[in-house]
Short mmCIF file of C-alpha atoms and ligand atoms in Angstrom, two decimals:
data_model
loop_
_atom_site.label_atom_id
_atom_site.label_comp_id
_atom_site.label_asym_id
_atom_site.label_seq_id
_atom_site.Cartn_x
_atom_site.Cartn_y
_atom_site.Cartn_z
CA UNK A 1 11.55 13.61 -29.23
CA UNK A 2 13.10 16.61 -27.45
CA UNK A 3 10.09 18.77 -28.15
CA UNK A 4 7.93 16.07 -26.76
CA UNK A 5 10.08 15.82 -23.66
CA UNK A 6 9.78 19.54 -23.05
CA UNK A 7 5.99 19.39 -23.47
CA UNK A 8 5.93 16.44 -21.18
CA UNK A 9 7.99 18.15 -18.52
CA UNK A 10 5.82 21.22 -18.73
CA UNK A 11 2.66 19.23 -18.23
CA UNK A 12 4.38 17.35 -15.43
CA UNK A 13 5.44 20.61 -13.88
CA UNK A 14 1.85 21.80 -13.92
CA UNK A 15 0.85 18.99 -11.62
CA UNK A 16 4.03 18.87 -9.56
CA UNK A 17 2.71 21.19 -6.90
CA UNK A 18 0.00 18.65 -6.23
CA UNK A 19 2.49 15.88 -5.45
CA UNK A 20 3.32 16.98 -1.91
CA UNK A 21 5.51 14.55 0.00
CA UNK A 22 5.70 11.94 -2.73
CA UNK A 23 8.73 10.92 -4.71
CA UNK A 24 10.52 13.67 -6.57
CA UNK A 25 11.95 12.19 -9.74
CA UNK A 26 9.03 12.61 -12.09
CA UNK A 27 9.09 11.03 -15.54
CA UNK A 28 6.29 10.25 -17.90
CA UNK A 29 5.59 6.91 -19.44
CA UNK A 30 4.31 6.08 -22.85
CA UNK A 31 0.97 4.68 -21.99
CA UNK A 32 -2.39 5.76 -23.27
CA UNK A 33 -5.16 6.59 -20.92
CA UNK A 34 -7.30 3.66 -21.99
CA UNK A 35 -4.56 1.24 -21.10
CA UNK A 36 -2.74 0.40 -24.32
CA UNK A 37 0.83 -0.67 -23.61
CA UNK A 38 2.11 0.25 -27.04
CA UNK A 39 4.65 2.97 -27.30
CA UNK A 40 4.95 4.51 -30.70
CA UNK A 41 8.23 3.96 -32.53
CA UNK A 42 9.60 7.48 -32.06
CA UNK A 43 8.74 7.59 -28.41
CA UNK A 44 5.75 9.84 -28.92
CA UNK A 45 3.45 9.43 -26.01
CA UNK A 46 0.18 7.62 -26.46
CA UNK A 47 -1.72 9.38 -23.71
CA UNK A 48 -1.30 12.91 -24.90
CA UNK A 49 -1.94 12.26 -28.55
CA UNK A 50 -4.32 9.37 -28.95
CA UNK A 51 -6.33 9.00 -25.77
CA UNK A 52 -9.78 10.43 -26.00
CA UNK A 53 -10.25 13.14 -23.41
CA UNK A 54 -13.00 11.84 -21.15
CA UNK A 55 -16.21 13.69 -21.84
CA UNK A 56 -17.58 14.53 -18.39
CA UNK A 57 -16.31 14.82 -14.84
CA UNK A 58 -17.70 11.87 -12.89
CA UNK A 59 -15.02 9.79 -11.16
CA UNK A 60 -15.82 6.39 -9.67
CA UNK A 61 -13.73 5.53 -6.62
CA UNK A 62 -13.91 1.86 -5.51
CA UNK A 63 -12.46 1.10 -2.08
CA UNK A 64 -12.12 -2.40 -0.55
CA UNK A 65 -13.56 -2.08 2.93
CA UNK A 66 -14.51 0.26 5.73
CA UNK A 67 -13.18 -2.28 8.28
CA UNK A 68 -9.65 -0.95 8.19
CA UNK A 69 -9.05 2.63 9.21
CA UNK A 70 -6.78 3.45 6.32
CA UNK A 71 -9.32 2.84 3.55
CA UNK A 72 -11.79 5.18 5.24
CA UNK A 73 -9.13 7.86 5.21
CA UNK A 74 -8.19 7.08 1.62
CA UNK A 75 -11.84 7.33 0.51
CA UNK A 76 -12.47 10.57 2.42
CA UNK A 77 -9.24 12.15 1.15
CA UNK A 78 -9.97 11.14 -2.44
CA UNK A 79 -13.55 12.46 -2.36
CA UNK A 80 -12.56 15.72 -0.72
CA UNK A 81 -9.64 16.42 -3.00
CA UNK A 82 -11.47 15.37 -6.22
CA UNK A 83 -14.46 17.52 -5.34
CA UNK A 84 -12.19 20.45 -4.57
CA UNK A 85 -10.67 19.98 -8.04
CA UNK A 86 -14.17 20.21 -9.54
CA UNK A 87 -15.03 16.54 -10.10
CA UNK A 88 -18.14 14.64 -9.09
CA UNK A 89 -17.38 11.53 -7.15
CA UNK A 90 -19.11 8.16 -6.78
CA UNK A 91 -17.33 6.56 -3.79
CA UNK A 92 -18.13 2.95 -2.92
CA UNK A 93 -16.86 0.51 -0.28
CA UNK A 94 -17.23 -3.24 -0.93
CA UNK A 95 -17.06 -4.71 2.57
CA UNK A 96 -14.10 -6.91 1.52
CA UNK A 97 -16.52 -8.87 -0.71
CA UNK A 98 -15.23 -9.47 -4.21
CA UNK A 99 -18.68 -9.90 -5.83
CA UNK A 100 -19.83 -6.62 -4.28
CA UNK A 101 -16.80 -4.82 -5.72
CA UNK A 102 -17.35 -6.31 -9.16
CA UNK A 103 -20.95 -5.16 -9.17
CA UNK A 104 -20.02 -1.72 -7.81
CA UNK A 105 -17.52 -1.17 -10.62
CA UNK A 106 -20.04 -2.41 -13.21
CA UNK A 107 -22.61 0.02 -11.85
CA UNK A 108 -20.09 2.87 -11.98
CA UNK A 109 -19.54 2.06 -15.68
CA UNK A 110 -23.25 1.86 -16.49
CA UNK A 111 -23.88 5.09 -14.57
CA UNK A 112 -21.51 6.90 -16.93
CA UNK A 113 -18.39 7.35 -14.80
CA UNK A 114 -15.66 8.96 -16.93
CA UNK A 115 -12.72 7.55 -15.02
CA UNK A 116 -12.28 4.79 -12.44
CA UNK A 117 -9.96 4.76 -9.44
CA UNK A 118 -9.90 1.24 -7.96
CA UNK A 119 -8.32 -0.12 -4.78
CA UNK A 120 -9.11 -3.78 -5.33
CA UNK A 121 -9.91 -6.47 -2.77
CA UNK A 122 -8.29 -9.08 -4.95
CA UNK A 123 -6.16 -7.79 -7.77
CA UNK A 124 -7.11 -10.67 -10.10
CA UNK A 125 -10.89 -10.56 -9.75
CA UNK A 126 -12.02 -7.50 -11.65
CA UNK A 127 -11.26 -8.76 -15.15
CA UNK A 128 -14.80 -8.52 -16.46
CA UNK A 129 -15.64 -4.97 -15.37
CA UNK A 130 -12.15 -3.84 -16.39
CA UNK A 131 -12.73 -5.20 -19.91
CA UNK A 132 -16.04 -3.33 -19.96
CA UNK A 133 -14.26 -0.16 -18.92
CA UNK A 134 -11.68 -0.58 -21.65
CA UNK A 135 -14.41 -1.21 -24.22
CA UNK A 136 -16.18 2.00 -23.11
CA UNK A 137 -12.90 3.98 -23.26
CA UNK A 138 -12.88 4.61 -19.54
CA UNK A 139 -9.41 5.06 -18.10
CA UNK A 140 -8.58 3.10 -14.95
CA UNK A 141 -6.13 4.05 -12.18
CA UNK A 142 -5.01 1.28 -9.82
CA UNK A 143 -5.06 2.79 -6.34
CA UNK A 144 -2.52 1.47 -3.82
CA UNK A 145 -3.03 -2.16 -4.95
CA UNK A 146 -2.18 -3.24 -8.49
CA UNK A 147 -5.00 -4.62 -10.69
CA UNK A 148 -3.54 -7.74 -12.20
CA UNK A 149 -3.71 -9.36 -15.62
CA UNK A 150 -5.78 -6.63 -17.23
CA UNK A 151 -4.69 -4.33 -20.05
CA UNK A 152 -7.34 -1.81 -19.03
CA UNK A 153 -5.10 -0.28 -16.39
CA UNK A 154 -3.68 3.12 -17.39
CA UNK A 155 -1.68 4.04 -14.33
CA UNK A 156 -0.82 2.87 -10.82
CA UNK A 157 -0.24 5.04 -7.76
CA UNK A 158 0.98 3.61 -4.52
CA UNK A 159 3.63 3.85 -1.85
CA UNK A 160 6.95 2.11 -2.48
CA UNK A 161 5.80 -1.27 -1.26
CA UNK A 162 9.19 -2.98 -1.53
CA UNK A 163 10.69 -0.16 0.55
CA UNK A 164 8.00 -0.70 3.20
CA UNK A 165 9.26 -4.27 3.59
CA UNK A 166 12.95 -3.34 3.60
CA UNK A 167 12.36 -0.65 6.28
CA UNK A 168 10.54 -3.21 8.46
CA UNK A 169 13.37 -5.73 7.97
CA UNK A 170 16.03 -3.10 8.67
CA UNK A 171 14.27 -2.08 11.86
CA UNK A 172 14.52 -5.68 13.12
CA UNK A 173 18.19 -5.88 12.13
CA UNK A 174 18.90 -2.69 14.03
CA UNK A 175 16.83 -3.52 17.09
CA UNK A 176 18.50 -6.93 17.54
CA UNK A 177 21.89 -5.52 16.47
CA UNK A 178 22.21 -8.47 14.10
CA UNK A 179 25.40 -7.12 12.63
CA UNK A 180 27.25 -7.43 15.97
CA UNK A 181 25.28 -9.65 18.34
CA UNK A 182 25.87 -13.41 18.28
CA UNK A 183 22.25 -14.46 18.66
CA UNK A 184 20.54 -16.67 17.82
CA UNK A 185 17.30 -14.68 18.02
CA UNK A 186 13.82 -16.02 17.46
CA UNK A 187 11.66 -14.42 14.77
CA UNK A 188 8.13 -15.07 13.51
CA UNK A 189 6.69 -13.70 10.26
CA UNK A 190 3.21 -12.44 9.31
CA UNK A 191 2.34 -10.98 5.94
CA UNK A 192 -0.88 -10.13 4.12
CA UNK A 193 -3.51 -11.43 1.74
CA UNK A 194 -2.26 -13.56 -1.14
CA UNK A 195 -4.68 -11.79 -3.55
CA UNK A 196 -3.05 -8.44 -2.75
CA UNK A 197 0.03 -7.93 -4.95
CA UNK A 198 1.42 -5.51 -2.33
CA UNK A 199 1.75 -8.32 0.19
CA UNK A 200 4.38 -10.01 -2.00
CA UNK A 201 6.35 -6.73 -2.22
CA UNK A 202 6.21 -6.18 1.58
CA UNK A 203 7.25 -9.75 2.23
CA UNK A 204 9.91 -9.70 -0.49
CA UNK A 205 11.45 -6.47 0.75
CA UNK A 206 11.60 -7.65 4.36
CA UNK A 207 12.89 -11.12 3.48
CA UNK A 208 15.62 -9.67 1.26
CA UNK A 209 16.93 -8.00 4.43
CA UNK A 210 16.23 -10.84 6.89
CA UNK A 211 16.92 -14.01 4.89
CA UNK A 212 20.74 -13.79 5.10
CA UNK A 213 20.47 -13.78 8.93
CA UNK A 214 18.06 -16.76 8.76
CA UNK A 215 20.46 -18.56 6.45
CA UNK A 216 23.44 -18.07 8.79
CA UNK A 217 21.40 -19.14 11.85
CA UNK A 218 21.42 -15.77 13.64
CA UNK A 219 17.65 -15.58 13.20
CA UNK A 220 15.65 -18.70 13.89
CA UNK A 221 11.97 -19.09 12.98
CA UNK A 222 10.90 -21.66 15.57
CA UNK A 223 7.54 -22.30 13.88
CA UNK A 224 9.41 -23.19 10.67
CA UNK A 225 6.94 -21.00 8.76
CA UNK A 226 8.84 -18.76 6.38
CA UNK A 227 7.44 -19.10 2.85
CA UNK A 228 4.98 -16.51 1.55
CA UNK A 229 2.17 -19.08 1.54
CA UNK A 230 2.91 -20.14 5.11
CA UNK A 231 2.98 -16.62 6.56
CA UNK A 232 0.17 -15.02 4.45
CA UNK A 233 -2.92 -13.76 6.30
CA UNK A 234 -6.19 -14.06 4.34
CA UNK A 235 -7.93 -10.69 4.07
CA UNK A 236 -5.25 -9.16 6.31
CA UNK A 237 -7.50 -10.29 9.10
CA UNK A 238 -6.57 -9.45 12.72
CA UNK A 239 -8.39 -12.48 14.01
CA UNK A 240 -6.66 -14.84 11.58
CA UNK A 241 -3.24 -13.43 12.56
CA UNK A 242 -4.20 -13.68 16.25
CA UNK A 243 -5.22 -17.36 15.86
CA UNK A 244 -2.03 -18.23 14.01
CA UNK A 245 0.09 -16.45 16.64
CA UNK A 246 -1.81 -18.27 19.42
CA UNK A 247 -0.88 -21.58 17.83
CA UNK A 248 2.71 -20.54 17.32
CA UNK A 249 3.01 -19.45 20.96
CA UNK A 250 1.60 -22.65 22.36
CA UNK A 251 3.67 -24.83 20.03
CA UNK A 252 6.97 -22.96 20.33
CA UNK A 253 7.15 -20.35 23.04
CA UNK A 254 5.24 -21.72 26.00
CA UNK A 255 8.20 -23.31 27.81
CA UNK A 256 10.10 -20.07 28.38
CA UNK A 257 11.59 -19.78 24.88
CA UNK A 258 12.01 -16.08 24.15
CA UNK A 259 10.43 -14.57 21.06
CA UNK A 260 12.64 -11.68 20.00
CA UNK A 261 10.88 -10.18 16.98
CA UNK A 262 7.76 -10.49 14.87
CA UNK A 263 7.73 -9.18 11.36
CA UNK A 264 4.18 -8.00 10.69
CA UNK A 265 3.57 -6.53 7.26
CA UNK A 266 0.86 -4.19 8.50
CA UNK A 267 -1.06 -2.93 11.49
CA UNK A 268 -4.09 -5.26 11.32
CA UNK A 269 -1.78 -8.31 11.54
CA UNK A 270 0.38 -6.59 14.19
CA UNK A 271 -2.77 -6.04 16.26
CA UNK A 272 -3.64 -9.76 16.05
CA UNK A 273 -0.06 -10.69 17.11
CA UNK A 274 -0.22 -8.21 20.03
CA UNK A 275 -3.58 -9.62 21.15
CA UNK A 276 -2.20 -13.17 21.10
CA UNK A 277 0.89 -12.13 23.05
CA UNK A 278 -1.24 -10.35 25.63
CA UNK A 279 -3.35 -13.45 26.06
CA UNK A 280 -0.71 -16.16 26.35
CA UNK A 281 2.91 -15.07 26.13
CA UNK A 282 4.69 -14.39 29.40
CA UNK A 283 8.22 -13.65 28.28
CA UNK A 284 9.90 -10.37 27.51
CA UNK A 285 8.00 -8.47 24.89
CA UNK A 286 9.29 -8.89 21.29
CA UNK A 287 10.06 -6.22 18.69
CA UNK A 288 6.96 -5.91 16.49
CA UNK A 289 6.69 -4.13 13.14
CA UNK A 290 3.61 -2.67 11.44
CA UNK A 291 2.37 -0.45 8.67
CA UNK A 292 -0.34 2.24 8.31
CA UNK A 293 -0.12 4.04 11.67
CA UNK A 294 -3.71 3.11 12.52
CA UNK A 295 -4.87 4.77 15.74
CA UNK A 296 -4.88 1.52 17.75
CA UNK A 297 -1.34 0.74 16.63
CA UNK A 298 0.00 4.22 17.30
CA UNK A 299 -1.42 3.82 20.83
CA UNK A 300 0.50 0.55 21.02
CA UNK A 301 3.63 2.32 19.83
CA UNK A 302 3.28 4.85 22.59
CA UNK A 303 2.80 2.15 25.25
CA UNK A 304 5.58 -0.05 23.86
CA UNK A 305 3.35 -2.85 22.58
CA UNK A 306 4.44 -2.22 19.00
CA UNK A 307 8.00 -1.17 18.18
CA UNK A 308 7.76 0.54 14.81
CA UNK A 309 5.24 1.43 12.22
CA UNK A 310 5.31 2.62 8.66
CA UNK A 311 3.58 5.94 8.02
CA UNK A 312 1.98 6.20 4.60
CA UNK A 313 0.37 9.62 4.46
CA UNK A 314 -2.86 8.80 2.64
CA UNK A 315 -3.34 12.50 1.92
CA UNK A 316 -0.23 12.39 -0.28
CA UNK A 317 -1.45 9.34 -2.17
CA UNK A 318 -4.80 11.05 -2.78
CA UNK A 319 -3.04 14.16 -3.97
CA UNK A 320 -0.93 12.09 -6.41
CA UNK A 321 -4.01 10.31 -7.74
CA UNK A 322 -6.02 13.51 -8.10
CA UNK A 323 -3.11 14.87 -10.12
CA UNK A 324 -3.29 11.77 -12.31
CA UNK A 325 -7.06 12.10 -12.70
CA UNK A 326 -6.63 15.76 -13.63
CA UNK A 327 -4.02 15.02 -16.29
CA UNK A 328 -6.05 12.15 -17.81
CA UNK A 329 -9.24 14.24 -17.81
CA UNK A 330 -7.41 17.01 -19.68
CA UNK A 331 -6.20 14.44 -22.22
CA UNK A 332 -2.64 14.75 -20.97
CA UNK A 333 -0.13 12.26 -19.65
CA UNK A 334 0.13 11.77 -15.91
CA UNK A 335 3.33 12.13 -13.99
CA UNK A 336 4.98 8.89 -12.92
CA UNK A 337 8.31 8.06 -11.28
CA UNK A 338 8.59 4.30 -11.80
CA UNK A 339 8.32 2.53 -15.12
CA UNK A 340 9.98 -0.77 -14.10
CA UNK A 341 8.68 -2.31 -10.92
CA UNK A 342 5.02 -3.09 -11.45
CA UNK A 343 4.22 -5.56 -14.24
CA UNK A 344 0.58 -6.60 -13.88
CA UNK A 345 0.91 -9.53 -16.26
CA UNK A 346 0.10 -7.47 -19.36
CA UNK A 347 3.17 -5.25 -19.15
CA UNK A 348 4.65 -2.69 -16.78
CA UNK A 349 2.11 -0.20 -15.53
CA UNK A 350 3.44 3.38 -15.25
CA UNK A 351 3.49 4.10 -11.57
CA UNK A 352 3.75 6.97 -9.15
CA UNK A 353 5.43 5.87 -5.92
CA UNK A 354 5.02 7.86 -2.70
CA UNK A 355 7.54 7.43 0.05
CA UNK A 356 6.81 5.46 3.21
CA UNK A 357 8.33 6.70 6.45
CA UNK A 358 9.38 4.88 9.60
CA UNK A 359 7.33 5.94 12.63
CA UNK A 360 8.33 5.15 16.22
CA UNK A 361 7.48 6.35 19.72
CA UNK A 362 10.28 8.89 19.22
CA UNK A 363 9.02 10.63 16.08
CA UNK A 364 5.27 10.03 15.99
CA UNK A 365 4.52 13.50 17.31
CA UNK A 366 6.39 15.10 14.46
CA UNK A 367 5.09 12.77 11.78
CA UNK A 368 1.48 12.36 12.86
CA UNK A 369 0.55 15.31 15.11
CA UNK A 370 2.58 18.21 13.70
CA UNK A 371 1.47 17.24 10.18
CA UNK A 372 -2.16 17.32 11.24
CA UNK A 373 -2.73 13.67 10.36
CA UNK A 374 -4.05 13.06 13.89
CA UNK A 375 -4.93 15.27 16.81
CA UNK A 376 -3.74 14.49 20.34
CA UNK A 377 -7.36 13.59 21.17
CA UNK A 378 -7.36 10.94 18.41
CA UNK A 379 -4.55 9.12 20.23
CA UNK A 380 -6.03 9.28 23.76
C1 LIG B 401 -2.06 -1.77 1.85
C2 LIG B 401 -1.71 -1.63 3.31
C3 LIG B 401 -2.85 -2.23 4.16
C4 LIG B 401 -3.23 -3.59 3.65
C5 LIG B 401 -4.47 -4.12 4.34
C6 LIG B 401 -2.37 -3.20 1.52
O1 LIG B 401 -2.65 -3.33 0.17
O2 LIG B 401 -0.99 -1.24 1.05
O3 LIG B 401 -1.53 -0.28 3.64
O4 LIG B 401 -2.44 -2.35 5.47
O5 LIG B 401 -3.50 -3.56 2.27
O6 LIG B 401 -5.57 -3.35 4.07
#
């Protein structure tokens, strides 16, 4: 057991340098590269000893859509970093269409990909190609979004999604000084797509912070819409969020009632909310949260139309995933730092969590410009 641990730490140490900016407490889970959840009785790892080392170097990378800025960055970073590490890459975008993504993954398998990295559109909908991958001994890494109810998933790499939500909730608590002020303050809530497991973590994290204030009446949701189902936004669509906010404004905030804060789980929904406010809300501008630091939203941060954002450096996630790919391709275990939080319905998937950071008008230069994520020109 001890010998194994040392070997494990050594292999983890070999990839540690690749995990820039992500969590620090590496541990390695007992999970074989083809997705078996069985740990051997003495704690011997399955990945190192039993997983076949993929025979080739073609990596299929399936991304959900080009519509949102972040996935373009994710795809580009993954391709660049994988190629730099010596892999061939088949990168596909599915235009947010589930059938397209299913067929893209099937084609990757039939084209002989040796490993799949998948950011799903809907975490539940890739069961068939995932079974095919498992049958063919092709390891699968869930990228950013967890693939649900499939035992073909070897590893998961993402940002700490629950922490994203708590940071958004805490920002609202701080901005409205809910600890000290009497209130009541008016809040509205927008989260993401119900088929995206992350949305439940974002919502859950934020509501764990905000719910006590709703319960004691300091925060009031005038629309009455607070459950996940009521505040979800299909496809994370800006237009859908905008339409819902329009309806909420005309029903609840047209007679001078002040809207104090809007919890938006990400930037595409925050943009929809900002558009609706610009069109029909005349009161003092509310505190609005977001996530991703998309260019349009950072511009809104700078001009005060969005109050905070969550920066998830997609370069770091790509680095973490390339490290995972590298380990699996060498027949080794990949480094993970969470073996509790993400059960996909077939068991807990060993996960590497990167750390999300709060971005505001005060620190965006340091986070986004000094780090080279954007240039000043990008934000003009
Ligand atoms: C990602 C977010 C993104 C959202 C919409 C989520 O799964 O974690 O970063 O804003 O999808 O694409």
